[in-house]
CSV table of C-alpha atoms in Angstrom, one decimal:
chain,number,residue,atom,x,y,z
A,1,MET,CA,87.1,40.1,3.0
A,2,GLU,CA,89.3,39.7,6.0
A,3,THR,CA,90.2,43.4,6.0
A,4,PHE,CA,86.5,44.3,6.0
A,5,THR,CA,85.9,41.8,8.8
A,6,LEU,CA,88.5,43.3,11.0
A,7,ALA,CA,87.2,46.8,10.3
A,8,THR,CA,83.6,45.8,11.2
A,9,VAL,CA,84.7,43.9,14.4
A,10,SER,CA,86.8,46.9,15.6
A,11,LEU,CA,84.0,49.3,15.0
A,12,ILE,CA,81.4,47.2,16.8
A,13,ILE,CA,83.7,46.8,19.8
A,14,SER,CA,84.5,50.5,19.9
A,15,LEU,CA,80.9,51.6,19.8
A,16,ALA,CA,79.9,48.9,22.4
A,17,LEU,CA,82.4,50.3,24.9
A,18,ILE,CA,81.7,53.9,24.2
A,19,ILE,CA,77.9,53.6,24.7
A,20,ASN,CA,78.4,51.5,27.8
A,21,LYS,CA,77.3,53.3,31.0
A,22,LYS,CA,80.5,52.2,32.8
A,23,LYS,CA,83.1,54.7,31.8
A,24,VAL,CA,86.2,52.7,32.9
A,25,PRO,CA,89.5,54.2,31.6
A,26,ALA,CA,90.7,50.8,30.2
A,27,HIS,CA,87.4,50.4,28.3
A,28,LEU,CA,87.6,53.9,26.8
A,29,SER,CA,91.2,53.6,25.9
A,30,PHE,CA,90.6,50.2,24.2
A,31,ALA,CA,87.6,51.8,22.4
A,32,SER,CA,89.9,54.5,21.0
A,33,LEU,CA,92.4,51.8,19.9
A,34,CYS,CA,89.7,49.8,18.1
A,35,LEU,CA,88.4,53.0,16.5
A,36,ALA,CA,91.9,53.7,15.1
A,37,ILE,CA,92.1,50.2,13.8
A,38,PHE,CA,88.6,50.7,12.2
A,39,PHE,CA,89.8,53.8,10.3
A,40,HIS,CA,93.0,52.1,9.2
A,41,LYS,CA,91.3,48.9,7.9
A,42,SER,CA,88.3,50.6,6.4
A,43,GLY,CA,90.5,53.0,4.5
A,44,ALA,CA,92.6,50.1,3.3
A,45,PHE,CA,89.5,48.2,2.2
A,46,PHE,CA,87.8,51.0,0.3
A,47,CYS,CA,91.2,52.1,-1.1
A,48,GLY,CA,91.3,48.8,-3.0
A,49,ILE,CA,87.9,49.4,-4.5
A,50,PHE,CA,87.5,53.1,-5.2
A,51,THR,CA,89.9,55.6,-6.6
A,52,GLY,CA,90.9,58.8,-4.9
A,53,HIS,CA,93.2,59.8,-2.2
A,54,ILE,CA,90.6,60.2,0.6
A,55,TRP,CA,90.6,56.5,1.5
A,56,LYS,CA,94.4,56.3,1.6
A,57,ILE,CA,94.4,59.4,3.9
A,58,ILE,CA,91.9,57.6,6.2
A,59,GLU,CA,94.0,54.5,6.1
A,60,TYR,CA,97.1,56.5,7.1
A,61,ALA,CA,95.3,58.5,9.8
A,62,GLY,CA,94.1,55.3,11.5
A,63,LEU,CA,97.6,53.7,11.3
A,64,ILE,CA,99.2,56.8,12.7
A,65,ALA,CA,96.7,56.9,15.6
A,66,ILE,CA,97.4,53.3,16.7
A,67,PRO,CA,100.7,54.0,18.6
A,68,PRO,CA,99.4,56.6,21.0
A,69,CYS,CA,96.2,54.7,21.5
A,70,SER,CA,98.0,51.5,22.2
A,71,VAL,CA,100.4,53.1,24.8
A,72,ARG,CA,97.4,54.7,26.5
A,73,PHE,CA,95.5,51.5,26.6
A,74,ILE,CA,98.3,49.4,28.0
A,75,ARG,CA,98.9,52.0,30.8
A,76,SER,CA,95.2,51.9,31.7
A,77,LEU,CA,95.0,48.1,31.5
A,78,LEU,CA,98.0,47.8,33.8
A,79,ARG,CA,96.7,50.5,36.1
A,80,GLU,CA,99.8,52.6,35.3
A,81,GLN,CA,102.0,50.1,37.0
A,82,THR,CA,104.4,50.1,34.1
A,83,PHE,CA,107.6,51.8,32.8
A,84,LEU,CA,105.4,53.6,30.3
A,85,THR,CA,104.6,57.0,31.6
A,86,LYS,CA,102.0,59.7,30.8
A,87,ARG,CA,104.9,61.5,29.1
A,88,ASP,CA,105.3,58.6,26.7
A,89,VAL,CA,101.6,58.9,25.7
A,90,ILE,CA,102.1,62.6,25.1
A,91,SER,CA,105.3,62.0,23.1
A,92,ALA,CA,103.6,59.4,20.9
A,93,THR,CA,100.6,61.7,20.4
A,94,ILE,CA,102.8,64.6,19.3
A,95,PHE,CA,105.0,62.4,17.0
A,96,SER,CA,101.8,60.9,15.4
A,97,PHE,CA,100.5,64.4,14.9
A,98,VAL,CA,103.7,65.4,13.2
A,99,LEU,CA,103.5,62.3,11.0
A,100,ALA,CA,99.9,63.2,10.1
A,101,MET,CA,101.1,66.4,8.7
A,102,THR,CA,103.1,64.5,6.1
A,103,VAL,CA,99.8,63.5,4.4
A,104,PHE,CA,99.5,67.2,3.3
A,105,SER,CA,103.2,67.6,2.3
A,106,PRO,CA,105.3,66.3,-0.6
A,107,LEU,CA,106.3,63.3,1.6
A,108,TYR,CA,102.8,61.9,0.9
A,109,SER,CA,104.1,60.6,-2.5
A,110,TRP,CA,107.1,59.0,-0.9
A,111,GLN,CA,107.0,55.3,-1.9
A,112,TYR,CA,108.2,54.1,1.5
A,113,LEU,CA,105.8,56.2,3.6
A,114,LYS,CA,103.4,53.4,4.4
A,115,THR,CA,106.3,51.1,5.3
A,116,PHE,CA,107.7,53.7,7.7
A,117,LEU,CA,104.2,54.1,9.3
A,118,LEU,CA,103.9,50.3,9.6
A,119,ILE,CA,107.3,50.1,11.3
A,120,TYR,CA,106.3,52.9,13.7
A,121,ALA,CA,103.1,51.2,14.7
A,122,GLY,CA,104.8,47.8,15.0
A,123,ALA,CA,107.5,49.3,17.2
A,124,ALA,CA,104.9,50.9,19.5
A,125,LEU,CA,103.0,47.7,19.8
A,126,SER,CA,106.2,45.8,20.6
A,127,VAL,CA,107.0,48.3,23.4
A,128,CYS,CA,103.5,47.7,24.8
A,129,TYR,CA,104.1,44.0,24.7
A,130,ILE,CA,107.4,44.3,26.5
A,131,ALA,CA,105.6,46.4,29.1
A,132,LEU,CA,103.0,43.7,29.5
A,133,ILE,CA,105.7,41.0,30.0
A,134,SER,CA,107.5,43.2,32.5
A,135,TYR,CA,104.3,43.7,34.4
A,136,ILE,CA,103.7,39.9,34.5
A,137,ARG,CA,107.2,39.2,35.8
A,138,ASN,CA,106.8,41.7,38.7
A,139,ARG,CA,103.3,40.7,39.6
A,140,PRO,CA,102.7,38.1,42.4
A,141,VAL,CA,100.7,35.0,41.6
A,142,GLY,CA,97.0,35.7,41.5
A,143,VAL,CA,93.9,36.4,39.3
A,144,GLU,CA,95.3,39.6,37.8
A,145,ARG,CA,98.6,38.0,36.8
A,146,THR,CA,96.7,35.0,35.3
A,147,ARG,CA,94.6,37.4,33.2
A,148,MET,CA,97.6,39.2,31.9
A,149,VAL,CA,99.4,35.9,31.1
A,150,TYR,CA,96.3,34.9,29.0
A,151,LEU,CA,96.6,38.3,27.2
A,152,ALA,CA,100.4,37.9,26.6
A,153,VAL,CA,99.9,34.4,25.2
A,154,ALA,CA,97.0,35.5,22.9
A,155,CYS,CA,99.1,38.4,21.6
A,156,GLY,CA,102.1,36.2,20.9
A,157,ALA,CA,100.0,33.6,19.2
A,158,THR,CA,98.4,36.2,17.0
A,159,ALA,CA,101.8,37.6,16.0
A,160,VAL,CA,103.1,34.1,15.1
A,161,LEU,CA,100.0,33.1,13.2
A,162,SER,CA,99.8,36.4,11.3
A,163,ALA,CA,103.4,35.8,10.1
A,164,PHE,CA,102.0,33.1,7.8
A,165,ASP,CA,100.7,35.9,5.5
A,166,ILE,CA,104.3,36.0,4.1
A,167,PHE,CA,103.4,33.0,2.0
A,168,TYR,CA,100.6,35.0,0.4
A,169,TYR,CA,102.8,37.9,-0.4
A,170,TYR,CA,105.4,35.6,-1.9
A,171,GLY,CA,102.8,34.3,-4.4
A,172,TYR,CA,101.8,31.0,-2.7
A,173,SER,CA,98.1,30.0,-2.8
A,174,PHE,CA,97.8,30.6,0.9
A,175,PRO,CA,95.0,33.1,2.0
A,176,PRO,CA,96.0,36.1,4.1
A,177,VAL,CA,94.4,35.5,7.5
A,178,SER,CA,96.3,38.0,9.8
A,179,ASN,CA,93.3,40.4,9.9
A,180,LEU,CA,91.0,37.5,11.1
A,181,PHE,CA,93.4,36.6,13.9
A,182,ILE,CA,93.6,40.3,14.9
A,183,ALA,CA,89.8,40.4,15.0
A,184,ILE,CA,89.7,37.4,17.2
A,185,LEU,CA,92.4,39.0,19.4
A,186,LEU,CA,90.3,42.2,19.8
A,187,TYR,CA,87.3,40.1,20.8
A,188,PHE,CA,89.4,38.2,23.3
A,189,VAL,CA,90.7,41.5,24.8
A,190,LEU,CA,87.2,42.8,25.0
A,191,ILE,CA,86.2,39.8,27.1
A,192,LEU,CA,89.4,40.2,29.2
A,193,VAL,CA,88.8,43.8,30.1
A,194,THR,CA,85.0,43.5,30.7
A,195,HIS,CA,85.1,40.3,32.8
A,196,PRO,CA,87.8,40.5,35.4
A,197,ARG,CA,86.6,37.4,37.3
A,198,LEU,CA,88.3,34.1,36.1
A,199,PRO,CA,85.2,31.8,36.2
A,200,GLU,CA,83.3,34.1,33.9
A,201,LEU,CA,86.4,34.7,31.8
A,202,HIS,CA,87.0,30.9,31.3
A,203,GLU,CA,83.4,30.3,30.2
A,204,LEU,CA,83.4,33.2,27.8
A,205,MET,CA,86.8,32.3,26.4
A,206,GLY,CA,85.5,28.8,25.6
A,207,ARG,CA,82.6,30.2,23.7
A,208,ALA,CA,84.7,32.7,22.0
A,209,LEU,CA,87.2,30.1,20.9
A,210,VAL,CA,84.5,27.9,19.3
A,211,LEU,CA,83.0,31.0,17.5
A,212,SER,CA,86.5,32.1,16.4
A,213,ILE,CA,87.4,28.7,14.9
A,214,ILE,CA,84.1,28.5,13.0
A,215,THR,CA,84.6,32.0,11.7
A,216,LEU,CA,88.2,31.3,10.7
A,217,PHE,CA,87.5,28.1,8.8
A,218,ALA,CA,84.5,29.7,7.1
A,219,ALA,CA,86.6,32.7,5.9
A,220,ILE,CA,89.4,30.4,4.7
A,221,ALA,CA,86.9,28.2,2.9
A,222,PHE,CA,85.3,31.2,1.2
A,223,THR,CA,88.7,32.5,0.1
A,224,LEU,CA,89.8,29.2,-1.3
A,225,ILE,CA,86.5,28.7,-3.2
A,226,VAL,CA,86.7,32.2,-4.7
A,227,GLY,CA,90.3,31.6,-5.6
A,228,LEU,CA,89.5,28.3,-7.4
A,229,PHE,CA,86.3,29.3,-9.1
A,230,GLY,CA,86.1,33.0,-9.1
A,231,LYS,CA,87.4,35.4,-11.7
A,232,GLY,CA,89.7,38.2,-10.7
A,233,GLU,CA,90.8,39.2,-7.2
A,234,THR,CA,88.6,39.2,-4.2
A,235,PRO,CA,88.2,42.4,-2.1
A,236,PRO,CA,90.9,42.6,0.6
């Protein structure tokens, strides 16, 4: 369920930004990142339901697209005032394209391919987070710095809370909730990039926090109820 929730949220955010009349670079780059997440998570969701390689290919394609999209987004968000250059975007795009070719090669059956792609995406996101922290440290006190501090805290909190999924993979009766936290983060980033003024941002953040808490507890309750009374595994 949480995988499908993240796929749906990422698609809605992406479409909302694409059809918006304001073609702001940060909005469009974030829309492309959300679209990559949508393909990755929708492929993972349907791969667990249907047979066939097409859904795994879609999952891998979305995962491979996340690194260049994330680098492009962080550069647009920071108004190119970062150590990440346009050459880095091009390099990540070329490397991702080369990795995409492995789907149509014998390496597709390599048992550690997905792990390698996850490490690649995680490394790219880590570099983007370092770029964000570096930008905050070099930025004078003001509205822009405060907005980026909020983003850094939200990203760090999401990473820490998502780490609790390890209990699920080790067999404990603890529902995986990382996808829900990522969905909440995407909604938070959407608010951040579309509302640069702090008074509006604070008001919307409060509403988003209440909605996120309700959604999170509802999802956890649903997972626990299905785990106690349901038969078989629930969809991812």
